[in-house]
mmCIF file of C-alpha atoms in Angstrom:
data_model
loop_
_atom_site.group_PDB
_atom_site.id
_atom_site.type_symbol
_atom_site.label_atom_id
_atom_site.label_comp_id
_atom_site.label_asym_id
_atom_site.label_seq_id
_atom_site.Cartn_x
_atom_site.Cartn_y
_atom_site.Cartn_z
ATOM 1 C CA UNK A 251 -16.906 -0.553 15.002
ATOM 2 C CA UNK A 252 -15.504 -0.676 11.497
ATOM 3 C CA UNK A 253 -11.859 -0.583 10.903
ATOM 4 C CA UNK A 254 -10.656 2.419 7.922
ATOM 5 C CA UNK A 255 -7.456 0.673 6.275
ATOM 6 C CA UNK A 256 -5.792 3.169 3.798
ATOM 7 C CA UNK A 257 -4.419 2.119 0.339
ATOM 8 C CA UNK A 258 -1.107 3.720 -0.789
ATOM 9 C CA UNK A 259 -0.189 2.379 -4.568
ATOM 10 C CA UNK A 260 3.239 2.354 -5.845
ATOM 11 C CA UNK A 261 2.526 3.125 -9.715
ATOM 12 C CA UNK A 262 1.452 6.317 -10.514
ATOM 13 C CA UNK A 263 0.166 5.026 -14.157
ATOM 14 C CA UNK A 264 -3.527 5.555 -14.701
ATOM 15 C CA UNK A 265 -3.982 2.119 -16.010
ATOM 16 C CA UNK A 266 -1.699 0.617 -13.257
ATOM 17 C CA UNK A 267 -2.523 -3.756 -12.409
ATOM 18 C CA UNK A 268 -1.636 -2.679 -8.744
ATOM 19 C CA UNK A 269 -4.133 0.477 -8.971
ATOM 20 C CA UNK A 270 -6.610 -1.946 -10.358
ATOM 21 C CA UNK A 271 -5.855 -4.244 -7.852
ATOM 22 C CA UNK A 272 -6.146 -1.385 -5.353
ATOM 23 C CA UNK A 273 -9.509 -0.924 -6.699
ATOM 24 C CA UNK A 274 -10.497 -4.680 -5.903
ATOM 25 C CA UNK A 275 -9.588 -4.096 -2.872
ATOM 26 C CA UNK A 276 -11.963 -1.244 -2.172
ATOM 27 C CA UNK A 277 -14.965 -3.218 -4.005
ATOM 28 C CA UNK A 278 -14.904 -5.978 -1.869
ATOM 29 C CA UNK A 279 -13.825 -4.819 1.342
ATOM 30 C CA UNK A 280 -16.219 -6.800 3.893
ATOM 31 C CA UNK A 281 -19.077 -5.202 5.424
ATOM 32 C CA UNK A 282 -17.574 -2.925 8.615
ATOM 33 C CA UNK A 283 -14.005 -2.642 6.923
ATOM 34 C CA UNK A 284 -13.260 0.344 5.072
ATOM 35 C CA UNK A 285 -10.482 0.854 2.492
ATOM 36 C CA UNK A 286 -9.487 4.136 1.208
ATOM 37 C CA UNK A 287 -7.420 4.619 -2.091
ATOM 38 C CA UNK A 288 -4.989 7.535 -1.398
ATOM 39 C CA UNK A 289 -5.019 9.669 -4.223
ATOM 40 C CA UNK A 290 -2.080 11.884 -4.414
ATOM 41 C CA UNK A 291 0.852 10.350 -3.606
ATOM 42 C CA UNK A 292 2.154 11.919 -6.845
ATOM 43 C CA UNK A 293 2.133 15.490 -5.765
ATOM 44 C CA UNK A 294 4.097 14.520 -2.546
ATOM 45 C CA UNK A 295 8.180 15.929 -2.747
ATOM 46 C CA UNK A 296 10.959 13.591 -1.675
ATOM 47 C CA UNK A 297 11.328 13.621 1.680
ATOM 48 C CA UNK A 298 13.950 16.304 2.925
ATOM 49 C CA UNK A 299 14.251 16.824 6.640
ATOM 50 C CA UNK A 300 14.614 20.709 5.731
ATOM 51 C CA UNK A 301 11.334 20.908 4.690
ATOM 52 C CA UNK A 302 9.582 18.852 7.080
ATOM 53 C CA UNK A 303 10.037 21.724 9.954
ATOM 54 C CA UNK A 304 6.703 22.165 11.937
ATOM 55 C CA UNK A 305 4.148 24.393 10.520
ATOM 56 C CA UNK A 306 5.325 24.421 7.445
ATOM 57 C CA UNK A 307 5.078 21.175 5.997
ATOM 58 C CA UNK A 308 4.372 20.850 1.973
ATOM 59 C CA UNK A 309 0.431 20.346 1.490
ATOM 60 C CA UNK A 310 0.981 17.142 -0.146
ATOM 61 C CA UNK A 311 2.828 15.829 2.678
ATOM 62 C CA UNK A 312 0.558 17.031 5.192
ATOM 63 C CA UNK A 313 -2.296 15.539 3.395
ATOM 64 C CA UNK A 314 -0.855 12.063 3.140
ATOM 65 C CA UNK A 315 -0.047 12.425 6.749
ATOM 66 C CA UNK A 316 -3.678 13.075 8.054
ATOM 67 C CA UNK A 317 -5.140 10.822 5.808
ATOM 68 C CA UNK A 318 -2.580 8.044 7.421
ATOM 69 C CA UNK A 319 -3.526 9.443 10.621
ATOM 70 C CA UNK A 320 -7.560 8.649 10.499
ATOM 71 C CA UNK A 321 -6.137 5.212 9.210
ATOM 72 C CA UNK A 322 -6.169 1.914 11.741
ATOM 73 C CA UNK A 323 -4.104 -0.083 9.187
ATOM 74 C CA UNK A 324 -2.235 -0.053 5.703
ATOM 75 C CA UNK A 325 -2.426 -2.136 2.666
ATOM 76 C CA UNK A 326 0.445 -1.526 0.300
ATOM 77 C CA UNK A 327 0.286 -2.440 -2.877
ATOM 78 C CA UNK A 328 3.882 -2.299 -4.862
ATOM 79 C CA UNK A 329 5.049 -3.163 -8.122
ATOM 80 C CA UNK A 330 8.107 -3.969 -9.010
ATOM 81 C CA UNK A 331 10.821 -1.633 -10.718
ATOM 82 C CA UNK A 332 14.233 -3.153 -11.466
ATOM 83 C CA UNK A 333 13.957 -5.442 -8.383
ATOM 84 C CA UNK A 334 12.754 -3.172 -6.087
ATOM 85 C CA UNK A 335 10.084 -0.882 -4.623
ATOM 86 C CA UNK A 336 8.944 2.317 -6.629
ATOM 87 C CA UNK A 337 10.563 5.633 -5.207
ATOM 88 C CA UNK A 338 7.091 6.820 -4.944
ATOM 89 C CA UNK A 339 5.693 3.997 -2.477
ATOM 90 C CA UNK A 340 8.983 4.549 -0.873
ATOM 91 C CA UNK A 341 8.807 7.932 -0.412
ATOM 92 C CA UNK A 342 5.324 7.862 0.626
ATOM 93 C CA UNK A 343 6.497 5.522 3.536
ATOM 94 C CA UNK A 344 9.824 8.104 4.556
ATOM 95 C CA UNK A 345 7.430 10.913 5.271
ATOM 96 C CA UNK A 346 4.835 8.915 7.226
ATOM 97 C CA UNK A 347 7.923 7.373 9.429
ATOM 98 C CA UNK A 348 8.676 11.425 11.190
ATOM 99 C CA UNK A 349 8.449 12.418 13.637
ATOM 100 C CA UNK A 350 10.864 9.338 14.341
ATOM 101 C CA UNK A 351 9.168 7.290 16.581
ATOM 102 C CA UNK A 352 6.178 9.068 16.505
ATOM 103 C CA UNK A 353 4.938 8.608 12.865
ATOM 104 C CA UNK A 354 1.386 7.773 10.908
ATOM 105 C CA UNK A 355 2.699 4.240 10.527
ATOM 106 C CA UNK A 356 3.829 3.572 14.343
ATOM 107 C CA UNK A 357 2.797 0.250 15.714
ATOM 108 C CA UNK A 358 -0.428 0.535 12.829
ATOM 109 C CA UNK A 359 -0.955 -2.890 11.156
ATOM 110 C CA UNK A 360 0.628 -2.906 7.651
ATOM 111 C CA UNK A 361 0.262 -5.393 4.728
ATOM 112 C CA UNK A 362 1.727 -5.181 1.235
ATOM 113 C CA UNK A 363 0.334 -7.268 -1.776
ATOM 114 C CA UNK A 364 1.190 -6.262 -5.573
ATOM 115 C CA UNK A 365 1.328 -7.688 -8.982
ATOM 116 C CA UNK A 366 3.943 -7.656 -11.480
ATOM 117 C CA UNK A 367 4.699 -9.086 -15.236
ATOM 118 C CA UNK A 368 8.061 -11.070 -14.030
ATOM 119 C CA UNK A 369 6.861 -14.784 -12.569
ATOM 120 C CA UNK A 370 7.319 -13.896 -9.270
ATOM 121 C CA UNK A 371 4.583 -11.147 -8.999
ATOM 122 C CA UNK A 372 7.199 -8.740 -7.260
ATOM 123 C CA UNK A 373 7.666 -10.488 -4.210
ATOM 124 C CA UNK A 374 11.247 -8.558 -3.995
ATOM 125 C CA UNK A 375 9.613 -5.402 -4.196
ATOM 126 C CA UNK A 376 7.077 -6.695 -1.810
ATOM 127 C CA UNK A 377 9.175 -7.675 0.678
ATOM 128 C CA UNK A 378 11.344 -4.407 0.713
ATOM 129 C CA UNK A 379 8.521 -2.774 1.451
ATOM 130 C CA UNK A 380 7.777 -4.719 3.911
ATOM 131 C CA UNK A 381 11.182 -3.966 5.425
ATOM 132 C CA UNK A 382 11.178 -0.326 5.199
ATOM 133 C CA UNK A 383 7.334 0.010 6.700
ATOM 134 C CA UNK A 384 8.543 -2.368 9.617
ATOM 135 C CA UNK A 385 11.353 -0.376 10.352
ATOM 136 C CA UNK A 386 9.963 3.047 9.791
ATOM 137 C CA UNK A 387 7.947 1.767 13.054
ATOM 138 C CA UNK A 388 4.666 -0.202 11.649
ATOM 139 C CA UNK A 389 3.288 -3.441 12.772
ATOM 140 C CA UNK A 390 3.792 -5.391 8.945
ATOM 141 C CA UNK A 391 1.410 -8.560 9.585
ATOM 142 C CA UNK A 392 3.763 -11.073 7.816
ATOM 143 C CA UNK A 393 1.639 -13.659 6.645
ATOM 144 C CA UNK A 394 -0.469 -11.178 5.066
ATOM 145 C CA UNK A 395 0.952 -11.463 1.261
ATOM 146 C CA UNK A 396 -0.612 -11.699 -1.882
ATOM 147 C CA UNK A 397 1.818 -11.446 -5.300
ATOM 148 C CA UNK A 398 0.611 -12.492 -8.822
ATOM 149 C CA UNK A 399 2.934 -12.702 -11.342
ATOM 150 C CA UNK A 400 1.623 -12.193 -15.074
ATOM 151 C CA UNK A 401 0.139 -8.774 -14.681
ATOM 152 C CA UNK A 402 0.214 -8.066 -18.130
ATOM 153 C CA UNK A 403 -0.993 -11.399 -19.586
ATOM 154 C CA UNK A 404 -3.475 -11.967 -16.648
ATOM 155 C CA UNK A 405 -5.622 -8.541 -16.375
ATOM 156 C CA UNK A 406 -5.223 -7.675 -20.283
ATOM 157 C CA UNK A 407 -8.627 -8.594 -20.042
ATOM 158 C CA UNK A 408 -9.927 -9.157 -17.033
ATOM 159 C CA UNK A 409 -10.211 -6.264 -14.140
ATOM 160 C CA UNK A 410 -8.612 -7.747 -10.738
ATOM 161 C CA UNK A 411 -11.796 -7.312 -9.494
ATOM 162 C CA UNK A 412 -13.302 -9.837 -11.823
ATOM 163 C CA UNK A 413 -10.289 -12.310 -11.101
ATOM 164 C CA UNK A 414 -12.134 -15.009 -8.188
ATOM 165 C CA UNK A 415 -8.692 -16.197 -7.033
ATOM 166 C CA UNK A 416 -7.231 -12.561 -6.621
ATOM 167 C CA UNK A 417 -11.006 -11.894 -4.901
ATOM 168 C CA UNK A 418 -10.403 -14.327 -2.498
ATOM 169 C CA UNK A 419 -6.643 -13.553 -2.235
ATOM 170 C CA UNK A 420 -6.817 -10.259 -1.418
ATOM 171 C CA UNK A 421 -10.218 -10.782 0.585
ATOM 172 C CA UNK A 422 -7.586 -13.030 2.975
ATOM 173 C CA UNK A 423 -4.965 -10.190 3.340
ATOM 174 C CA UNK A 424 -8.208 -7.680 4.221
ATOM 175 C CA UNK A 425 -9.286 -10.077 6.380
ATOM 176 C CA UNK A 426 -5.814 -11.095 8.537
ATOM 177 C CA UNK A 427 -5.396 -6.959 8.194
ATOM 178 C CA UNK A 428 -8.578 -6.350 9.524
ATOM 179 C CA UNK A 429 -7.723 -9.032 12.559
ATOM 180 C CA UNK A 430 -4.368 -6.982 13.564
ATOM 181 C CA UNK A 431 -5.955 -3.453 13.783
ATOM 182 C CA UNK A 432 -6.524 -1.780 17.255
ATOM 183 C CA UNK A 433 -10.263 -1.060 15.763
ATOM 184 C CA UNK A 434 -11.226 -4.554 15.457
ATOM 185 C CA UNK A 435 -9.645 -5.526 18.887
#
């Protein structure tokens, strides 16, 4: 049985390190592990409990919802803006929390990796994230972290995907992903 883990990015840029890293992630998924890059999350409001009333759900939001639905696990990937996660990663995680308690997210393995210029690689960013999909009710699988700091310097040249030690990072975080979903168990 393979396991279908669904990528949500946090930049919206085109030429985003964490899209490209995104990308790695998708090229060297192992065999029987699937991982889908969400395209879209752009077109998704802010969440608004007016507007998420049954039925009648914005498209974009409904979208994001199924597509978390078919999912057995998460891999986040967030930069870091002014110490913190992106509204749109964020935002993405708000709608997928409702109904409370009975969410996309709930009790769904959830990992978030990222890259950023500062030397830290975004780990504050990372770990809010990691906060706000744990309590919006999914299963974050702690020890599954990857941050590289030096985005800009590092992949001005080199794709992520072309980068062994961010291969074999982010292979790891598939990997211990791939472990904690109910597909694999």
């Amino acid at each position: 049985m393979s396991v279908r883990i669904l990528a949500l990015v946090g930049s919206l840029r085109s030429g985003s390190h964490n899209r490209q890293l995104a990308e790695a992630a998708v090229k060297h998924a192992p065999q029987g592990v699937e991982v889908v890059l969400y395209e879209g999350l752009a077109d998704v409001p802010f969440y608004n409990e007016d507007i998420d009333v049954e039925g009648a759900v914005p498209q974009a939001a409904a979208a994001l919802r199924e597509a978390a639905g078919s999912a057995d696990s998460f891999l986040l990937f967030s930069p870091e803006y002014n110490g913190t996660i992106p509204a749109v990663l964020k935002n993405a995680i708000d709608w997928l929390s409702r109904p409370y308690g009975a969410g996309a997210l709930t009790g769904k393995p959830v990992a978030v990796v990222g890259t950023a210029f500062g030397q830290y690689g975004g780990v504050w960013a990372q770990d809010e994230a990691r906060k706000a999909a744990g309590i919006a009710g999914g299963a974050v699988v702690a020890e599954a972290k990857l941050s590289i700091p030096g985005s800009v310097t590092r992949f001005a040249e080199t794709h992520p995907a072309d980068d062994t030690e961010v291969v074999e990072g982010l292979t790891k975080v598939i990997e211990q992903l791939t472990q904690a979903a109910p597909a694999a168990a």
